[in-house]
Amino acid sequence: MFKHFLVFLSLTCFLLFGTTKLNAQYNWDYGFTIGGASYLGDIGGQEDEAQAWLLDLKIEQTRLGLGVFARRKINDNFFVRADINYNRIAGADSLSTNPARVGRNLSFTNNIIGFDVKGEYVFLQNFDVGSTGSYSTNMNAYVGLGIGIMYHNPKAKIGGVTYALQPLALEGVSYNLLQPRFPVSLGINYTLKRSYRIGFEVGYMFTLTDYLDDLSGNYIDTTGFSPI
């Protein structure tokens, strides 16, 4: 099963929350995002086996997300956006309601640095929010789809010491820490005084790796391994 994670903005649901400043021609905007990220995979989750959907989300495992972006207006309905972002995801079997997973007691954290390029289609616009006649506040609701690349490095802690898991090859697999990903997003933003924009976005990151948490199949025989 491929692993996925959610990004929120206020920052990106978590939430992407951002503020941007527009240039004089209104064709470019740029700014920052701040929010959080959550993971959907084999560690933690609810009573049943892990599911890649929102009801399997563990809110207490939400971690920080930060980013910067630039967006180019093609026309009133289409934008192209580039993001550089950092998201931290985590999971812990100890938080599961599945007794087997609680007994397994696996956990991980993963700091993910990514670069994405997305197309954004505006499906709903209001050029005069509040119908004031001043046209100083407008609203866009949009969907986004893109492609990106990320660097990830799952880790776990034992005895107060944090270890990178990929070099240990606990399943006998040497996976790549550099991976493609495919962001999908849904958002809304408001442009204020024709100069600043603030928005909220929920993003879903599809990946082609099953090792965001260093877990995919079965651990190999640990005979001959180090104590760690």
PDB file of C-alpha atoms in Angstrom:
ATOM      1  CA  MET A   1       0.000   0.000   0.000  1.00  0.00           C
ATOM      2  CA  PHE A   2       1.358   3.402  -0.955  1.00  0.00           C
ATOM      3  CA  LYS A   3       1.643   5.941   1.836  1.00  0.00           C
ATOM      4  CA  HIS A   4      -0.038   9.334   1.777  1.00  0.00           C
ATOM      5  CA  PHE A   5      -0.132  12.370   3.966  1.00  0.00           C
ATOM      6  CA  LEU A   6      -2.325  15.409   4.423  1.00  0.00           C
ATOM      7  CA  VAL A   7      -1.039  18.937   4.509  1.00  0.00           C
ATOM      8  CA  PHE A   8      -3.047  21.662   6.174  1.00  0.00           C
ATOM      9  CA  LEU A   9      -2.703  25.317   5.557  1.00  0.00           C
ATOM     10  CA  SER A  10      -3.643  28.356   7.409  1.00  0.00           C
ATOM     11  CA  LEU A  11      -0.583  26.931   6.416  1.00  0.00           C
ATOM     12  CA  THR A  12      -2.001  23.959   3.647  1.00  0.00           C
ATOM     13  CA  CYS A  13      -5.725  20.649   6.083  1.00  0.00           C
ATOM     14  CA  PHE A  14      -3.924  20.898   8.109  1.00  0.00           C
ATOM     15  CA  LEU A  15      -4.439  23.884   7.354  1.00  0.00           C
ATOM     16  CA  LEU A  16      -2.709  25.984   4.941  1.00  0.00           C
ATOM     17  CA  PHE A  17      -2.799  29.455   6.080  1.00  0.00           C
ATOM     18  CA  GLY A  18      -0.958  31.891   3.996  1.00  0.00           C
ATOM     19  CA  THR A  19      -0.412  35.567   3.364  1.00  0.00           C
ATOM     20  CA  THR A  20       0.803  36.920   0.056  1.00  0.00           C
ATOM     21  CA  LYS A  21       1.632  40.245  -1.528  1.00  0.00           C
ATOM     22  CA  LEU A  22       0.716  40.950  -5.135  1.00  0.00           C
ATOM     23  CA  ASN A  23       2.781  42.931  -7.588  1.00  0.00           C
ATOM     24  CA  ALA A  24       1.494  45.966  -9.411  1.00  0.00           C
ATOM     25  CA  GLN A  25       0.393  43.985 -12.456  1.00  0.00           C
ATOM     26  CA  TYR A  26      -1.544  41.415 -10.357  1.00  0.00           C
ATOM     27  CA  ASN A  27      -0.057  38.584 -12.426  1.00  0.00           C
ATOM     28  CA  TRP A  28       2.230  37.282  -9.676  1.00  0.00           C
ATOM     29  CA  ASP A  29       1.767  36.666  -6.019  1.00  0.00           C
ATOM     30  CA  TYR A  30       4.157  35.159  -3.532  1.00  0.00           C
ATOM     31  CA  GLY A  31       4.200  34.431   0.140  1.00  0.00           C
ATOM     32  CA  PHE A  32       4.430  31.827   2.867  1.00  0.00           C
ATOM     33  CA  THR A  33       2.345  28.987   4.240  1.00  0.00           C
ATOM     34  CA  ILE A  34       2.046  27.664   7.759  1.00  0.00           C
ATOM     35  CA  GLY A  35      -0.002  24.738   9.035  1.00  0.00           C
ATOM     36  CA  GLY A  36       0.388  21.054   9.715  1.00  0.00           C
ATOM     37  CA  ALA A  37       0.595  17.572   8.258  1.00  0.00           C
ATOM     38  CA  SER A  38      -0.807  14.159   9.143  1.00  0.00           C
ATOM     39  CA  TYR A  39       0.060  10.688   7.910  1.00  0.00           C
ATOM     40  CA  LEU A  40      -2.124   7.832   6.659  1.00  0.00           C
ATOM     41  CA  GLY A  41      -0.340   4.477   6.703  1.00  0.00           C
ATOM     42  CA  ASP A  42       0.398   1.232   8.537  1.00  0.00           C
ATOM     43  CA  ILE A  43       1.342   2.634  11.951  1.00  0.00           C
ATOM     44  CA  GLY A  44      -1.296   3.856  14.394  1.00  0.00           C
ATOM     45  CA  GLY A  45      -4.810   4.332  13.059  1.00  0.00           C
ATOM     46  CA  GLN A  46      -8.143   3.150  14.375  1.00  0.00           C
ATOM     47  CA  GLU A  47      -9.486  -0.262  15.377  1.00  0.00           C
ATOM     48  CA  ASP A  48      -9.337  -1.947  11.961  1.00  0.00           C
ATOM     49  CA  GLU A  49      -6.350  -2.309   9.650  1.00  0.00           C
ATOM     50  CA  ALA A  50      -4.823   0.941   8.438  1.00  0.00           C
ATOM     51  CA  GLN A  51      -6.896   2.835   5.893  1.00  0.00           C
ATOM     52  CA  ALA A  52      -5.783   5.659   3.585  1.00  0.00           C
ATOM     53  CA  TRP A  53      -8.762   7.860   4.394  1.00  0.00           C
ATOM     54  CA  LEU A  54      -9.648  10.658   6.783  1.00  0.00           C
ATOM     55  CA  LEU A  55     -11.450   8.552   9.394  1.00  0.00           C
ATOM     56  CA  ASP A  56      -8.133   6.795  10.118  1.00  0.00           C
ATOM     57  CA  LEU A  57      -6.478  10.114  10.946  1.00  0.00           C
ATOM     58  CA  LYS A  58      -4.876  10.644  14.341  1.00  0.00           C
ATOM     59  CA  ILE A  59      -5.147  14.354  15.077  1.00  0.00           C
ATOM     60  CA  GLU A  60      -2.703  14.123  17.993  1.00  0.00           C
ATOM     61  CA  GLN A  61      -0.005  13.060  15.521  1.00  0.00           C
ATOM     62  CA  THR A  62      -0.371  16.246  13.501  1.00  0.00           C
ATOM     63  CA  ARG A  63       2.958  17.976  13.035  1.00  0.00           C
ATOM     64  CA  LEU A  64       4.263  21.276  11.709  1.00  0.00           C
ATOM     65  CA  GLY A  65       4.262  22.360   8.067  1.00  0.00           C
ATOM     66  CA  LEU A  66       5.972  25.432   6.589  1.00  0.00           C
ATOM     67  CA  GLY A  67       6.536  26.660   3.074  1.00  0.00           C
ATOM     68  CA  VAL A  68       7.085  29.459   0.577  1.00  0.00           C
ATOM     69  CA  PHE A  69       5.471  29.786  -2.836  1.00  0.00           C
ATOM     70  CA  ALA A  70       5.128  31.829  -5.994  1.00  0.00           C
ATOM     71  CA  ARG A  71       1.999  31.823  -8.176  1.00  0.00           C
ATOM     72  CA  ARG A  72       1.518  33.081 -11.736  1.00  0.00           C
ATOM     73  CA  LYS A  73      -1.866  34.110 -13.088  1.00  0.00           C
ATOM     74  CA  ILE A  74      -2.534  32.766 -16.582  1.00  0.00           C
ATOM     75  CA  ASN A  75      -6.108  34.060 -16.752  1.00  0.00           C
ATOM     76  CA  ASP A  76      -8.991  34.637 -14.324  1.00  0.00           C
ATOM     77  CA  ASN A  77      -9.582  30.900 -13.953  1.00  0.00           C
ATOM     78  CA  PHE A  78      -6.136  29.332 -14.153  1.00  0.00           C
ATOM     79  CA  PHE A  79      -2.951  29.782 -12.115  1.00  0.00           C
ATOM     80  CA  VAL A  80       0.401  27.973 -11.976  1.00  0.00           C
ATOM     81  CA  ARG A  81       2.086  27.698  -8.591  1.00  0.00           C
ATOM     82  CA  ALA A  82       5.471  26.495  -7.339  1.00  0.00           C
ATOM     83  CA  ASP A  83       6.020  25.532  -3.674  1.00  0.00           C
ATOM     84  CA  ILE A  84       9.007  24.651  -1.523  1.00  0.00           C
ATOM     85  CA  ASN A  85       7.828  23.201   1.756  1.00  0.00           C
ATOM     86  CA  TYR A  86       8.724  21.303   4.890  1.00  0.00           C
ATOM     87  CA  ASN A  87       6.338  18.901   6.598  1.00  0.00           C
ATOM     88  CA  ARG A  88       6.871  16.646   9.581  1.00  0.00           C
ATOM     89  CA  ILE A  89       4.732  13.511   9.857  1.00  0.00           C
ATOM     90  CA  ALA A  90       4.560  10.948  12.656  1.00  0.00           C
ATOM     91  CA  GLY A  91       2.774   7.785  13.709  1.00  0.00           C
ATOM     92  CA  ALA A  92       2.610   5.596  16.805  1.00  0.00           C
ATOM     93  CA  ASP A  93       0.970   2.223  17.388  1.00  0.00           C
ATOM     94  CA  SER A  94       0.527   3.176  21.043  1.00  0.00           C
ATOM     95  CA  LEU A  95      -2.259   5.574  19.954  1.00  0.00           C
ATOM     96  CA  SER A  96      -4.173   2.902  18.020  1.00  0.00           C
ATOM     97  CA  THR A  97      -7.364   1.217  19.242  1.00  0.00           C
ATOM     98  CA  ASN A  98      -6.266  -2.017  17.541  1.00  0.00           C
ATOM     99  CA  PRO A  99      -4.799  -4.321  20.270  1.00  0.00           C
ATOM    100  CA  ALA A 100      -2.460  -6.047  17.802  1.00  0.00           C
ATOM    101  CA  ARG A 101      -0.939  -2.749  16.729  1.00  0.00           C
ATOM    102  CA  VAL A 102      -0.664  -1.507  20.292  1.00  0.00           C
ATOM    103  CA  GLY A 103       1.258  -4.698  21.118  1.00  0.00           C
ATOM    104  CA  ARG A 104       3.504  -4.258  18.080  1.00  0.00           C
ATOM    105  CA  ASN A 105       4.387  -0.787  19.443  1.00  0.00           C
ATOM    106  CA  LEU A 106       6.077   0.689  16.374  1.00  0.00           C
ATOM    107  CA  SER A 107       6.515   4.441  15.925  1.00  0.00           C
ATOM    108  CA  PHE A 108       8.274   6.858  13.579  1.00  0.00           C
ATOM    109  CA  THR A 109       8.788  10.469  12.573  1.00  0.00           C
ATOM    110  CA  ASN A 110       9.714  11.732   9.124  1.00  0.00           C
ATOM    111  CA  ASN A 111      10.862  15.209   8.100  1.00  0.00           C
ATOM    112  CA  ILE A 112       9.889  15.782   4.469  1.00  0.00           C
ATOM    113  CA  ILE A 113      11.282  18.539   2.249  1.00  0.00           C
ATOM    114  CA  GLY A 114       9.520  18.918  -1.080  1.00  0.00           C
ATOM    115  CA  PHE A 115       9.224  20.961  -4.259  1.00  0.00           C
ATOM    116  CA  ASP A 116       5.933  20.952  -6.178  1.00  0.00           C
ATOM    117  CA  VAL A 117       4.509  22.572  -9.298  1.00  0.00           C
ATOM    118  CA  LYS A 118       0.723  22.712  -9.549  1.00  0.00           C
ATOM    119  CA  GLY A 119      -1.959  23.995 -11.844  1.00  0.00           C
ATOM    120  CA  GLU A 120      -4.859  25.645 -10.002  1.00  0.00           C
ATOM    121  CA  TYR A 121      -8.308  25.964 -11.541  1.00  0.00           C
ATOM    122  CA  VAL A 122     -10.650  28.584 -10.055  1.00  0.00           C
ATOM    123  CA  PHE A 123     -14.185  27.185 -10.145  1.00  0.00           C
ATOM    124  CA  LEU A 124     -15.863  29.915  -8.077  1.00  0.00           C
ATOM    125  CA  GLN A 125     -15.102  33.643  -7.930  1.00  0.00           C
ATOM    126  CA  ASN A 126     -16.606  36.710  -6.364  1.00  0.00           C
ATOM    127  CA  PHE A 127     -15.000  39.984  -7.425  1.00  0.00           C
ATOM    128  CA  ASP A 128     -16.959  42.083  -4.904  1.00  0.00           C
ATOM    129  CA  VAL A 129     -17.254  40.242  -1.584  1.00  0.00           C
ATOM    130  CA  GLY A 130     -19.948  41.874   0.517  1.00  0.00           C
ATOM    131  CA  SER A 131     -21.370  43.689  -2.542  1.00  0.00           C
ATOM    132  CA  THR A 132     -19.863  46.979  -1.387  1.00  0.00           C
ATOM    133  CA  GLY A 133     -19.233  48.272  -4.906  1.00  0.00           C
ATOM    134  CA  SER A 134     -15.590  48.971  -4.062  1.00  0.00           C
ATOM    135  CA  TYR A 135     -14.221  45.717  -5.493  1.00  0.00           C
ATOM    136  CA  SER A 136     -11.484  45.865  -2.854  1.00  0.00           C
ATOM    137  CA  THR A 137     -12.037  42.285  -1.641  1.00  0.00           C
ATOM    138  CA  ASN A 138     -12.420  39.314  -3.950  1.00  0.00           C
ATOM    139  CA  MET A 139     -12.639  35.580  -3.350  1.00  0.00           C
ATOM    140  CA  ASN A 140     -11.421  32.555  -5.309  1.00  0.00           C
ATOM    141  CA  ALA A 141     -12.241  28.904  -4.638  1.00  0.00           C
ATOM    142  CA  TYR A 142     -10.002  26.492  -6.509  1.00  0.00           C
ATOM    143  CA  VAL A 143      -8.737  22.966  -7.005  1.00  0.00           C
ATOM    144  CA  GLY A 144      -5.099  22.125  -7.694  1.00  0.00           C
ATOM    145  CA  LEU A 145      -3.219  19.208  -9.202  1.00  0.00           C
ATOM    146  CA  GLY A 146       0.493  18.820  -9.728  1.00  0.00           C
ATOM    147  CA  ILE A 147       3.724  16.896  -9.536  1.00  0.00           C
ATOM    148  CA  GLY A 148       6.664  17.198  -7.198  1.00  0.00           C
ATOM    149  CA  ILE A 149       9.710  15.621  -5.659  1.00  0.00           C
ATOM    150  CA  MET A 150      10.503  15.092  -1.996  1.00  0.00           C
ATOM    151  CA  TYR A 151      13.321  14.029   0.288  1.00  0.00           C
ATOM    152  CA  HIS A 152      12.222  12.004   3.309  1.00  0.00           C
ATOM    153  CA  ASN A 153      14.104  10.167   6.068  1.00  0.00           C
ATOM    154  CA  PRO A 154      12.045   8.061   8.525  1.00  0.00           C
ATOM    155  CA  LYS A 155      13.433   7.801  12.046  1.00  0.00           C
ATOM    156  CA  ALA A 156      12.522   6.181  15.355  1.00  0.00           C
ATOM    157  CA  LYS A 157      13.651   6.636  18.941  1.00  0.00           C
ATOM    158  CA  ILE A 158      14.803   4.001  21.402  1.00  0.00           C
ATOM    159  CA  GLY A 159      16.448   4.618  24.758  1.00  0.00           C
ATOM    160  CA  GLY A 160      16.234   8.360  24.172  1.00  0.00           C
ATOM    161  CA  VAL A 161      18.355   8.114  20.984  1.00  0.00           C
ATOM    162  CA  THR A 162      16.924   8.770  17.506  1.00  0.00           C
ATOM    163  CA  TYR A 163      18.016   6.483  14.645  1.00  0.00           C
ATOM    164  CA  ALA A 164      17.568   6.755  10.886  1.00  0.00           C
ATOM    165  CA  LEU A 165      15.693   3.622   9.805  1.00  0.00           C
ATOM    166  CA  GLN A 166      16.562   3.354   6.114  1.00  0.00           C
ATOM    167  CA  PRO A 167      20.229   2.323   6.683  1.00  0.00           C
ATOM    168  CA  LEU A 168      19.087  -0.520   8.985  1.00  0.00           C
ATOM    169  CA  ALA A 169      17.147  -2.210   6.138  1.00  0.00           C
ATOM    170  CA  LEU A 170      14.804  -3.885   8.617  1.00  0.00           C
ATOM    171  CA  GLU A 171      12.837  -5.491   5.787  1.00  0.00           C
ATOM    172  CA  GLY A 172      15.887  -6.228   3.661  1.00  0.00           C
ATOM    173  CA  VAL A 173      14.921  -3.435   1.262  1.00  0.00           C
ATOM    174  CA  SER A 174      17.130  -0.502   0.278  1.00  0.00           C
ATOM    175  CA  TYR A 175      14.609   2.178  -0.735  1.00  0.00           C
ATOM    176  CA  ASN A 176      15.358   5.611  -2.121  1.00  0.00           C
ATOM    177  CA  LEU A 177      14.939   8.639   0.144  1.00  0.00           C
ATOM    178  CA  LEU A 178      14.268  10.851  -2.900  1.00  0.00           C
ATOM    179  CA  GLN A 179      10.779  10.179  -4.256  1.00  0.00           C
ATOM    180  CA  PRO A 180       8.171  11.680  -6.602  1.00  0.00           C
ATOM    181  CA  ARG A 181       4.826  12.797  -5.256  1.00  0.00           C
ATOM    182  CA  PHE A 182       1.537  14.110  -6.615  1.00  0.00           C
ATOM    183  CA  PRO A 183      -0.235  16.892  -4.688  1.00  0.00           C
ATOM    184  CA  VAL A 184      -3.994  17.448  -4.903  1.00  0.00           C
ATOM    185  CA  SER A 185      -5.507  20.474  -3.175  1.00  0.00           C
ATOM    186  CA  LEU A 186      -8.754  22.314  -2.498  1.00  0.00           C
ATOM    187  CA  GLY A 187      -8.614  25.879  -1.276  1.00  0.00           C
ATOM    188  CA  ILE A 188     -10.158  29.291  -0.908  1.00  0.00           C
ATOM    189  CA  ASN A 189      -8.465  32.677  -0.706  1.00  0.00           C
ATOM    190  CA  TYR A 190      -9.407  36.310  -0.308  1.00  0.00           C
ATOM    191  CA  THR A 191      -7.579  39.242  -1.859  1.00  0.00           C
ATOM    192  CA  LEU A 192      -7.745  42.292   0.415  1.00  0.00           C
ATOM    193  CA  LYS A 193      -7.257  45.906  -0.689  1.00  0.00           C
ATOM    194  CA  ARG A 194      -5.978  44.503  -4.004  1.00  0.00           C
ATOM    195  CA  SER A 195      -2.605  43.963  -2.360  1.00  0.00           C
ATOM    196  CA  TYR A 196      -2.719  41.061   0.106  1.00  0.00           C
ATOM    197  CA  ARG A 197      -4.150  37.593   0.014  1.00  0.00           C
ATOM    198  CA  ILE A 198      -5.015  35.196   2.810  1.00  0.00           C
ATOM    199  CA  GLY A 199      -6.303  31.683   2.301  1.00  0.00           C
ATOM    200  CA  PHE A 200      -7.044  28.219   3.617  1.00  0.00           C
ATOM    201  CA  GLU A 201      -6.174  25.001   1.800  1.00  0.00           C
ATOM    202  CA  VAL A 202      -6.446  21.275   2.322  1.00  0.00           C
ATOM    203  CA  GLY A 203      -3.894  19.164   0.462  1.00  0.00           C
ATOM    204  CA  TYR A 204      -3.449  15.436  -0.118  1.00  0.00           C
ATOM    205  CA  MET A 205      -0.052  14.103  -1.144  1.00  0.00           C
ATOM    206  CA  PHE A 206       0.051  10.838  -3.077  1.00  0.00           C
ATOM    207  CA  THR A 207       3.437   9.113  -3.051  1.00  0.00           C
ATOM    208  CA  LEU A 208       4.925   6.146  -4.920  1.00  0.00           C
ATOM    209  CA  THR A 209       6.760   4.790  -1.900  1.00  0.00           C
ATOM    210  CA  ASP A 210       5.483   2.493   0.835  1.00  0.00           C
ATOM    211  CA  TYR A 211       8.301   3.483   3.189  1.00  0.00           C
ATOM    212  CA  LEU A 212       7.394   6.879   4.608  1.00  0.00           C
ATOM    213  CA  ASP A 213       7.178   4.980   7.911  1.00  0.00           C
ATOM    214  CA  ASP A 214       9.874   2.378   7.038  1.00  0.00           C
ATOM    215  CA  LEU A 215       7.144  -0.283   7.105  1.00  0.00           C
ATOM    216  CA  SER A 216       5.740  -2.238   4.167  1.00  0.00           C
ATOM    217  CA  GLY A 217       5.936  -6.033   4.528  1.00  0.00           C
ATOM    218  CA  ASN A 218       7.589  -8.131   7.246  1.00  0.00           C
ATOM    219  CA  TYR A 219      10.783  -7.557   9.200  1.00  0.00           C
ATOM    220  CA  ILE A 220      13.571  -9.957   8.258  1.00  0.00           C
ATOM    221  CA  ASP A 221      15.200 -12.396  10.684  1.00  0.00           C
ATOM    222  CA  THR A 222      17.218 -10.216  13.077  1.00  0.00           C
ATOM    223  CA  THR A 223      19.747 -12.905  13.903  1.00  0.00           C
ATOM    224  CA  GLY A 224      23.173 -11.303  13.687  1.00  0.00           C
ATOM    225  CA  PHE A 225      21.793  -7.763  13.890  1.00  0.00           C
ATOM    226  CA  SER A 226      23.163  -5.208  16.310  1.00  0.00           C
ATOM    227  CA  PRO A 227      21.225  -4.783  19.582  1.00  0.00           C
ATOM    228  CA  ILE A 228      19.544  -1.713  18.068  1.00  0.00           C
TER     229      ILE A 228
END
